[in-house]
C-alpha positions as a LaTeX table, in Angstrom:
\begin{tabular}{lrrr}
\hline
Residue & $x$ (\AA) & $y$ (\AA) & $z$ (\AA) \\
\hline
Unk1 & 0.00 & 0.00 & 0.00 \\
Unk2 & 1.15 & 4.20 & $-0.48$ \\
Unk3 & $-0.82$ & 6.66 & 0.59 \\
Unk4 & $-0.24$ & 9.93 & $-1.88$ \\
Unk5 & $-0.61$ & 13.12 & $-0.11$ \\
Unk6 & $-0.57$ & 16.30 & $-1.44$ \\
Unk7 & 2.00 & 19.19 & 0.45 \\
Unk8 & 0.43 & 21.67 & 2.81 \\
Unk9 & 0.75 & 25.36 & 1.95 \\
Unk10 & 1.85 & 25.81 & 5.83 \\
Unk11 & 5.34 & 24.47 & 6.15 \\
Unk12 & 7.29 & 24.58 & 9.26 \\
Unk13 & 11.15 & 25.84 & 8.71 \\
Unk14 & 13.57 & 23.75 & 10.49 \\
Unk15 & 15.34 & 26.33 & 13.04 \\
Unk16 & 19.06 & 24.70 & 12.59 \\
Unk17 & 20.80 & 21.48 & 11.02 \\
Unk18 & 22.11 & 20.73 & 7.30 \\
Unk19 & 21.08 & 21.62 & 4.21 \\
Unk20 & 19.25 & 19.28 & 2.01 \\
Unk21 & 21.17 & 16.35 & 1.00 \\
Unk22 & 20.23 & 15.84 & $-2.66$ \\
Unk23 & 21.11 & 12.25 & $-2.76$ \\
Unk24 & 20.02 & 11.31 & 0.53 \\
Unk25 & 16.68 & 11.97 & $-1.26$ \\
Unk26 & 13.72 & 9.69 & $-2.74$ \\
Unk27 & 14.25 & 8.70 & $-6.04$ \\
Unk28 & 17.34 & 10.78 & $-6.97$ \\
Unk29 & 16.72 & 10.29 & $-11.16$ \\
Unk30 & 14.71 & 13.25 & $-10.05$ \\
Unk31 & 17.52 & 15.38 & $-8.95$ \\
Unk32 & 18.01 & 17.23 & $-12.20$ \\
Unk33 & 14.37 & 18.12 & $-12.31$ \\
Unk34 & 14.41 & 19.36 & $-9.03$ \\
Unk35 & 17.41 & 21.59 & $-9.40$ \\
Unk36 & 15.83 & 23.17 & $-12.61$ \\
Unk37 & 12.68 & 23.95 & $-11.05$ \\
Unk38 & 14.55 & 25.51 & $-7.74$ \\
Unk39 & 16.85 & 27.62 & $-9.72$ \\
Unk40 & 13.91 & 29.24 & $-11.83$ \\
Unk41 & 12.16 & 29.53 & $-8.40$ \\
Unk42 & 14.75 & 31.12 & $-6.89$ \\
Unk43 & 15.54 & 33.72 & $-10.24$ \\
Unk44 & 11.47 & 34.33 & $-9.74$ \\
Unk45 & 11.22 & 34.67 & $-6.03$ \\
Unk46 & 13.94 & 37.41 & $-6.24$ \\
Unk47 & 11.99 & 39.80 & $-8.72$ \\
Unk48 & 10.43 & 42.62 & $-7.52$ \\
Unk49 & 6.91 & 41.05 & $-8.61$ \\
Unk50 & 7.71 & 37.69 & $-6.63$ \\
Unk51 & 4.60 & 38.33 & $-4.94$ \\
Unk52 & 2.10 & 38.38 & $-7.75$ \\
Unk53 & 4.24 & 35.73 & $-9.82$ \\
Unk54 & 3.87 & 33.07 & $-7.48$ \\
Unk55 & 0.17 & 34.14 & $-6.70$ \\
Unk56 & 1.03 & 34.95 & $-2.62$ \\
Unk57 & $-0.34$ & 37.69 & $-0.64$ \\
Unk58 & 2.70 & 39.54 & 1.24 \\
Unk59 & 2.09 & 38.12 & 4.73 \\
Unk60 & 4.17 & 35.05 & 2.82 \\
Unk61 & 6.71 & 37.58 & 1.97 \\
Unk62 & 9.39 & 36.12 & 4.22 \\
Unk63 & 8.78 & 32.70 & 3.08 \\
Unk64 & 9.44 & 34.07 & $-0.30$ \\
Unk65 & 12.46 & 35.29 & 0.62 \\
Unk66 & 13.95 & 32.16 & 1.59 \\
Unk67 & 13.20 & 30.58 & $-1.55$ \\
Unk68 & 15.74 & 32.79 & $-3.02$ \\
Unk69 & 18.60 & 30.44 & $-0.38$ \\
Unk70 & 16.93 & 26.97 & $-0.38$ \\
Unk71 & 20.65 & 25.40 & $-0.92$ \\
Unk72 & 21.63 & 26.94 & 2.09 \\
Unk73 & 18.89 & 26.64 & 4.17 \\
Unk74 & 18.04 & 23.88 & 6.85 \\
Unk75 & 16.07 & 20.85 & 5.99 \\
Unk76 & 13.76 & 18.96 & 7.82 \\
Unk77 & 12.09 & 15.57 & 7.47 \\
Unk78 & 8.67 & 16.08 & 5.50 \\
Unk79 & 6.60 & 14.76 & 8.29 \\
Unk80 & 8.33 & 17.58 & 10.49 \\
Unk81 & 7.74 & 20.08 & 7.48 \\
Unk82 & 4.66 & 19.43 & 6.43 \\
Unk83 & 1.73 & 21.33 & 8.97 \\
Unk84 & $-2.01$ & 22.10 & 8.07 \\
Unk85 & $-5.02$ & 20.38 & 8.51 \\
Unk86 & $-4.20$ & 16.95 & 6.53 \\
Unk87 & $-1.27$ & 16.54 & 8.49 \\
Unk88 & $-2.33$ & 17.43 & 12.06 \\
Unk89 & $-5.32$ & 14.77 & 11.50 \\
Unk90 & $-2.50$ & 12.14 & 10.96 \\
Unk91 & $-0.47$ & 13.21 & 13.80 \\
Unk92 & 2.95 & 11.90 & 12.91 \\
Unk93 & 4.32 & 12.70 & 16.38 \\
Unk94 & 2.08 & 10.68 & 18.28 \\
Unk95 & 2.39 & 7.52 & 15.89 \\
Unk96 & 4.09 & 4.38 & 18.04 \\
Unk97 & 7.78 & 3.32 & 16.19 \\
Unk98 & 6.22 & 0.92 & 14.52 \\
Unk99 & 3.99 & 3.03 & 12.63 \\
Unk100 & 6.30 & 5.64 & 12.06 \\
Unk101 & 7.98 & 2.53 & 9.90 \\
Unk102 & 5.52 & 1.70 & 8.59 \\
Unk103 & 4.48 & 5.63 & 7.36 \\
Unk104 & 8.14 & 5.67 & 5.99 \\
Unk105 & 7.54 & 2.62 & 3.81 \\
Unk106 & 3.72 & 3.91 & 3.01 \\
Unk107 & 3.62 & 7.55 & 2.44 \\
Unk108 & 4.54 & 9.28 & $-0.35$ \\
Unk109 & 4.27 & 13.06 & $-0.68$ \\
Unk110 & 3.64 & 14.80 & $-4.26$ \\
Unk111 & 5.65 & 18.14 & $-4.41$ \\
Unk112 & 5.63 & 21.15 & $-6.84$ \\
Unk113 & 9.04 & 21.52 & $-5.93$ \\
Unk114 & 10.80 & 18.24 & $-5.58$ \\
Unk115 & 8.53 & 16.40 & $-7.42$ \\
Unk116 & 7.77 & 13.27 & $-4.95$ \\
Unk117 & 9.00 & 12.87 & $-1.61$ \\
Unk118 & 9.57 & 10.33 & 0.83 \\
Unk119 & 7.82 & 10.86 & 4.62 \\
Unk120 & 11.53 & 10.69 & 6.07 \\
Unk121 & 12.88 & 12.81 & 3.26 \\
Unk122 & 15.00 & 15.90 & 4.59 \\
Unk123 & 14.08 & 19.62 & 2.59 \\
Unk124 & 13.97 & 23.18 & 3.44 \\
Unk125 & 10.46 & 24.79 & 3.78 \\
Unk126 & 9.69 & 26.63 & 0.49 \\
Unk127 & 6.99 & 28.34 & $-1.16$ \\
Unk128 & 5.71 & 27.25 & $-4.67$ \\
Unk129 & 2.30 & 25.56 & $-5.74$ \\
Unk130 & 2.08 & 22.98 & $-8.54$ \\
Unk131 & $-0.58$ & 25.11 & $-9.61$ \\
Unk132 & 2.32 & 27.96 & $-10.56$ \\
Unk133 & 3.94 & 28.47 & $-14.18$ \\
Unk134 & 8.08 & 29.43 & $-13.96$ \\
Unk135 & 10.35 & 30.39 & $-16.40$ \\
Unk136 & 11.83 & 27.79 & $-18.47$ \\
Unk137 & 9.88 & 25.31 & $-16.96$ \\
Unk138 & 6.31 & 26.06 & $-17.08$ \\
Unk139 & 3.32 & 24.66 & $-15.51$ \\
Unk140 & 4.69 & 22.65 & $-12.77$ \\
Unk141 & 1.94 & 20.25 & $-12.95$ \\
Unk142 & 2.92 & 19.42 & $-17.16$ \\
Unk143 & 6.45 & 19.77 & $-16.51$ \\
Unk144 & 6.10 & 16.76 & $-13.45$ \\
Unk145 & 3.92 & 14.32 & $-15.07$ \\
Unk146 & 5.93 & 12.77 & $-17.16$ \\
Unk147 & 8.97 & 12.72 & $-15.03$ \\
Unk148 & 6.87 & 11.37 & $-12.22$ \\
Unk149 & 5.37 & 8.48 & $-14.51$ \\
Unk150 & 8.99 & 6.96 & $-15.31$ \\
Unk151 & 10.53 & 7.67 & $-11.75$ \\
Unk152 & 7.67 & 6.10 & $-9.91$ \\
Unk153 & 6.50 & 3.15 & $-11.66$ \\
Unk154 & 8.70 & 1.02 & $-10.07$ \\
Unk155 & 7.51 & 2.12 & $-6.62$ \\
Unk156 & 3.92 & 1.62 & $-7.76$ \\
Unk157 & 3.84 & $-1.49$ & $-9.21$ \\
Unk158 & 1.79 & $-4.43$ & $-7.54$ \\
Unk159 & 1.28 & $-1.49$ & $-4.69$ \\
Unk160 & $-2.44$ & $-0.24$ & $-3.37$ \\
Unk161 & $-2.75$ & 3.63 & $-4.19$ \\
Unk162 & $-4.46$ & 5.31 & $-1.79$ \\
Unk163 & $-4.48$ & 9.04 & $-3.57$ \\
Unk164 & $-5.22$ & 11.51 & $-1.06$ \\
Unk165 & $-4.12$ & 14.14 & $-3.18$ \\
Unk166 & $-6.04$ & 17.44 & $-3.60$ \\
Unk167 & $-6.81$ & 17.73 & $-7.80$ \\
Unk168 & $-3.65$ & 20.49 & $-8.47$ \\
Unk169 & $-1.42$ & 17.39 & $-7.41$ \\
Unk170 & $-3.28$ & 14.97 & $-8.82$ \\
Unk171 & $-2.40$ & 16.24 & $-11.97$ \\
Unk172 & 1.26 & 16.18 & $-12.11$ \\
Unk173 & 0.95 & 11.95 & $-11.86$ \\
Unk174 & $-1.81$ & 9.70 & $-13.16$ \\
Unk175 & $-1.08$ & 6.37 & $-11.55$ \\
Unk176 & $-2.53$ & 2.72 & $-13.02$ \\
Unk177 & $-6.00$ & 3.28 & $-12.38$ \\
Unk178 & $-6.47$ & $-0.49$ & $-11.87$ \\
Unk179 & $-4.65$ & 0.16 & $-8.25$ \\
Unk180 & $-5.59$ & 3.14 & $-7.76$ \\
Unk181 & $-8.56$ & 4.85 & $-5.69$ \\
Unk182 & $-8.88$ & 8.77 & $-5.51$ \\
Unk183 & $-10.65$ & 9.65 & $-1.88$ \\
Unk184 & $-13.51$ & 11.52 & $-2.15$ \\
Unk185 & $-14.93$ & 13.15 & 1.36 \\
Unk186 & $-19.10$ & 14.36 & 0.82 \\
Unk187 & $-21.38$ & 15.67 & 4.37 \\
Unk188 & $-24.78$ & 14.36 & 4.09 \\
Unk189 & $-27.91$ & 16.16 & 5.55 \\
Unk190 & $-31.30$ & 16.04 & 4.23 \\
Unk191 & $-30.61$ & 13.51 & 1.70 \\
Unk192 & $-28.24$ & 15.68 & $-0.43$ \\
Unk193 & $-24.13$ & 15.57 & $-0.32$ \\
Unk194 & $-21.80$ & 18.83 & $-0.60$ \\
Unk195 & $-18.13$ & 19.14 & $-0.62$ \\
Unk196 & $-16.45$ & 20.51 & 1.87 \\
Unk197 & $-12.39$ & 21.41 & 1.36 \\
Unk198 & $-12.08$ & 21.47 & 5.11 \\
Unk199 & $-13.18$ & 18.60 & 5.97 \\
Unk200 & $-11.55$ & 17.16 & 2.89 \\
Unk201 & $-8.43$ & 17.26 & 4.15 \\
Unk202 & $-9.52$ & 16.82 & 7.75 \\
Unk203 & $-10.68$ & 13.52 & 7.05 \\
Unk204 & $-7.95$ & 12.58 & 4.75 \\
Unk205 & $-5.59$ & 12.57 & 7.39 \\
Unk206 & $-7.76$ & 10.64 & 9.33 \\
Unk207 & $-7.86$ & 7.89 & 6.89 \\
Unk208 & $-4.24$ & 8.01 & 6.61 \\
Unk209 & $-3.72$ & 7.35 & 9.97 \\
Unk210 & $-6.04$ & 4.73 & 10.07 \\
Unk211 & $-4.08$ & 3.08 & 7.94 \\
Unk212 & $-1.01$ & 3.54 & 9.95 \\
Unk213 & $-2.64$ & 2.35 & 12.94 \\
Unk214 & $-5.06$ & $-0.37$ & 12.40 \\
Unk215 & $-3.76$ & $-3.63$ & 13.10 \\
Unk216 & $-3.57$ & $-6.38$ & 10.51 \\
Unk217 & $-2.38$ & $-7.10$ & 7.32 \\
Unk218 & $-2.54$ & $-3.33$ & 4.75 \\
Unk219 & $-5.34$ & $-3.49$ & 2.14 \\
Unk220 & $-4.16$ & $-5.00$ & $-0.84$ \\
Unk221 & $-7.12$ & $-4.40$ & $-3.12$ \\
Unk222 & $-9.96$ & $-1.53$ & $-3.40$ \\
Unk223 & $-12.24$ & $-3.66$ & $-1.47$ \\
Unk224 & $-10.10$ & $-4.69$ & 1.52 \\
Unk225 & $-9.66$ & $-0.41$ & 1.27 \\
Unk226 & $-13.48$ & $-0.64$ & 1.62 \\
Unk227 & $-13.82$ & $-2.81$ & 4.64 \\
Unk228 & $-10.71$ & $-1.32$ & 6.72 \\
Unk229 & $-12.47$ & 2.54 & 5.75 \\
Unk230 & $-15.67$ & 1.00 & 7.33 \\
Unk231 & $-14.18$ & 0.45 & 10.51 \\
Unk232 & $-14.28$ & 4.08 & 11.12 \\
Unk233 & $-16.70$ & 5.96 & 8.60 \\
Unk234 & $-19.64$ & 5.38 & 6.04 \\
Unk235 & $-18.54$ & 4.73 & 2.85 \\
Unk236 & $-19.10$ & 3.67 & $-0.75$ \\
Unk237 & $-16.66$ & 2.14 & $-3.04$ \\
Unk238 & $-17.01$ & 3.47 & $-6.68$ \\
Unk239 & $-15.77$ & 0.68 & $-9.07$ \\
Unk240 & $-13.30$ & 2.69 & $-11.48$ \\
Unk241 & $-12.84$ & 1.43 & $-15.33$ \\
Unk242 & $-9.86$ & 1.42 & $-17.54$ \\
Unk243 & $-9.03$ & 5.30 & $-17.75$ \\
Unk244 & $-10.40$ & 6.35 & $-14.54$ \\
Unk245 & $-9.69$ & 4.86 & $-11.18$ \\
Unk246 & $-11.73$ & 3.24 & $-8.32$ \\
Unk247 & $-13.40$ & 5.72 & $-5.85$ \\
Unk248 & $-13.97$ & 5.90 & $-2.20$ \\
Unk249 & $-16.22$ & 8.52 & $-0.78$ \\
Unk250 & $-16.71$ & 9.16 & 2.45 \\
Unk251 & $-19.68$ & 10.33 & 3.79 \\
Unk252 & $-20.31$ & 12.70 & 6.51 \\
Unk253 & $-23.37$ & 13.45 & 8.82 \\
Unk254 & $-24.13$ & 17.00 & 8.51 \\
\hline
\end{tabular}
């Protein structure tokens, strides 16, 4: 089993330690990929319009500032990094050793910047949305995909994809639908379902510590996905088809 989670907007910016180790990193065929996209970040996020051209309002100044050092700067493990309301629903610190193991071996994390991360994997905190364009590069989500596809088939294959990506990172990588299924999160009241971005991502970090923490063998299959998500929540299991993968949906009592 992975579990694909998108980044958080909120990072937290390791106060001391080393630099990022490049090829202490997750699948380091991406290496070149990454240093292209954080040298046009860092030419962008030192222009006078840095701001506007990476779509932030300036209470992010600072953390636009520090994209323009990210060689320099320290690096932290992504499940220190990584804050917001996805991750705090996990709660990484309170996870036994065990399941800390197993989160390393499970959790991958889909990055505008360094493309796909391991949980243990050390970076700086940075500023950039896969939803941005940069010079030379482009739309981060185009220029990804087809990186992505090559560097992570290997790490997919005869794996259960549990995406709990957010659609602006679901875009940069289109796994096998066959083992794939996208979570979906609906409230229910009066008979009718609405989406709810909150509790979205609220619930998707549920889910993926669930997963963490349940005892037992991991699903291997949509359906044993099904029956461990029933444990905790209501839920329907969408059968995907051969372009589009299997869904789960959630469903909330409003």
């Amino acid at each position: 089993m992975l579990i694909l989670l998108p980044p958080s907007e909120g990072k937290t910016p390791a106060a001391k330690g080393p630099a990022v180790d490049w090829e202490a990193l997750s699948f380091p065929g991406l290496n070149s990929y990454r240093a292209k996209v954080l040298d046009a970040l860092g030419l962008v996020s030192a222009h006078e319009d840095a701001l506007a051209l990476l779509g932030v309002g300036a209470s992010l100044r600072d953390d636009v500032e520090r994209n323009t050092r990210l060689h320099a700067e320290p690096a932290a493990p992504a499940y220190e990094l990584y804050s917001g309301v996805l991750y705090d629903a996990l709660g990484y610190k309170s996870l036994t050793p065990a399941q800390r193991r197993k989160a390393a071996e499970s959790v991958l994390v889909i990055s505008a910047l360094w493309g796909a991360l391991g949980f243990g994997d050390r970076v700086p905190a940075y500023r950039l949305s896969m939803g941005t364009a940069l010079p030379d590069v482009g739309r981060l989500a185009s220029f990804w995909k087809p990186q992505l596809t090559e560097a992570l088939a290997g790490r997919a294959e005869g794996q259960l994809l549990v995406d709990c990506r957010s659609s602006t990172y679901a875009a940069a990588w289109t796994p096998p639908p066959a083992q794939t299924v996208t979570v979906n999160v609906f409230t229910e009241a009066n008979g009718k379902r609405t989406v709810v971005s909150h509790f979205a991502k609220h619930t998707r970090g549920e889910l993926a510590r669930h997963l963490l923490t349940r005892r037992g063998k991991a699903p291997a299959t949509p359906e044993q996905l099904l029956k461990a998500t029933q444990e905790s929540w209501s839920v329907e299991l969408v059968e995907g088809t051969a372009r589009k993968a299997h869904a789960l949906n959630i469903i909330l009592q409003g």
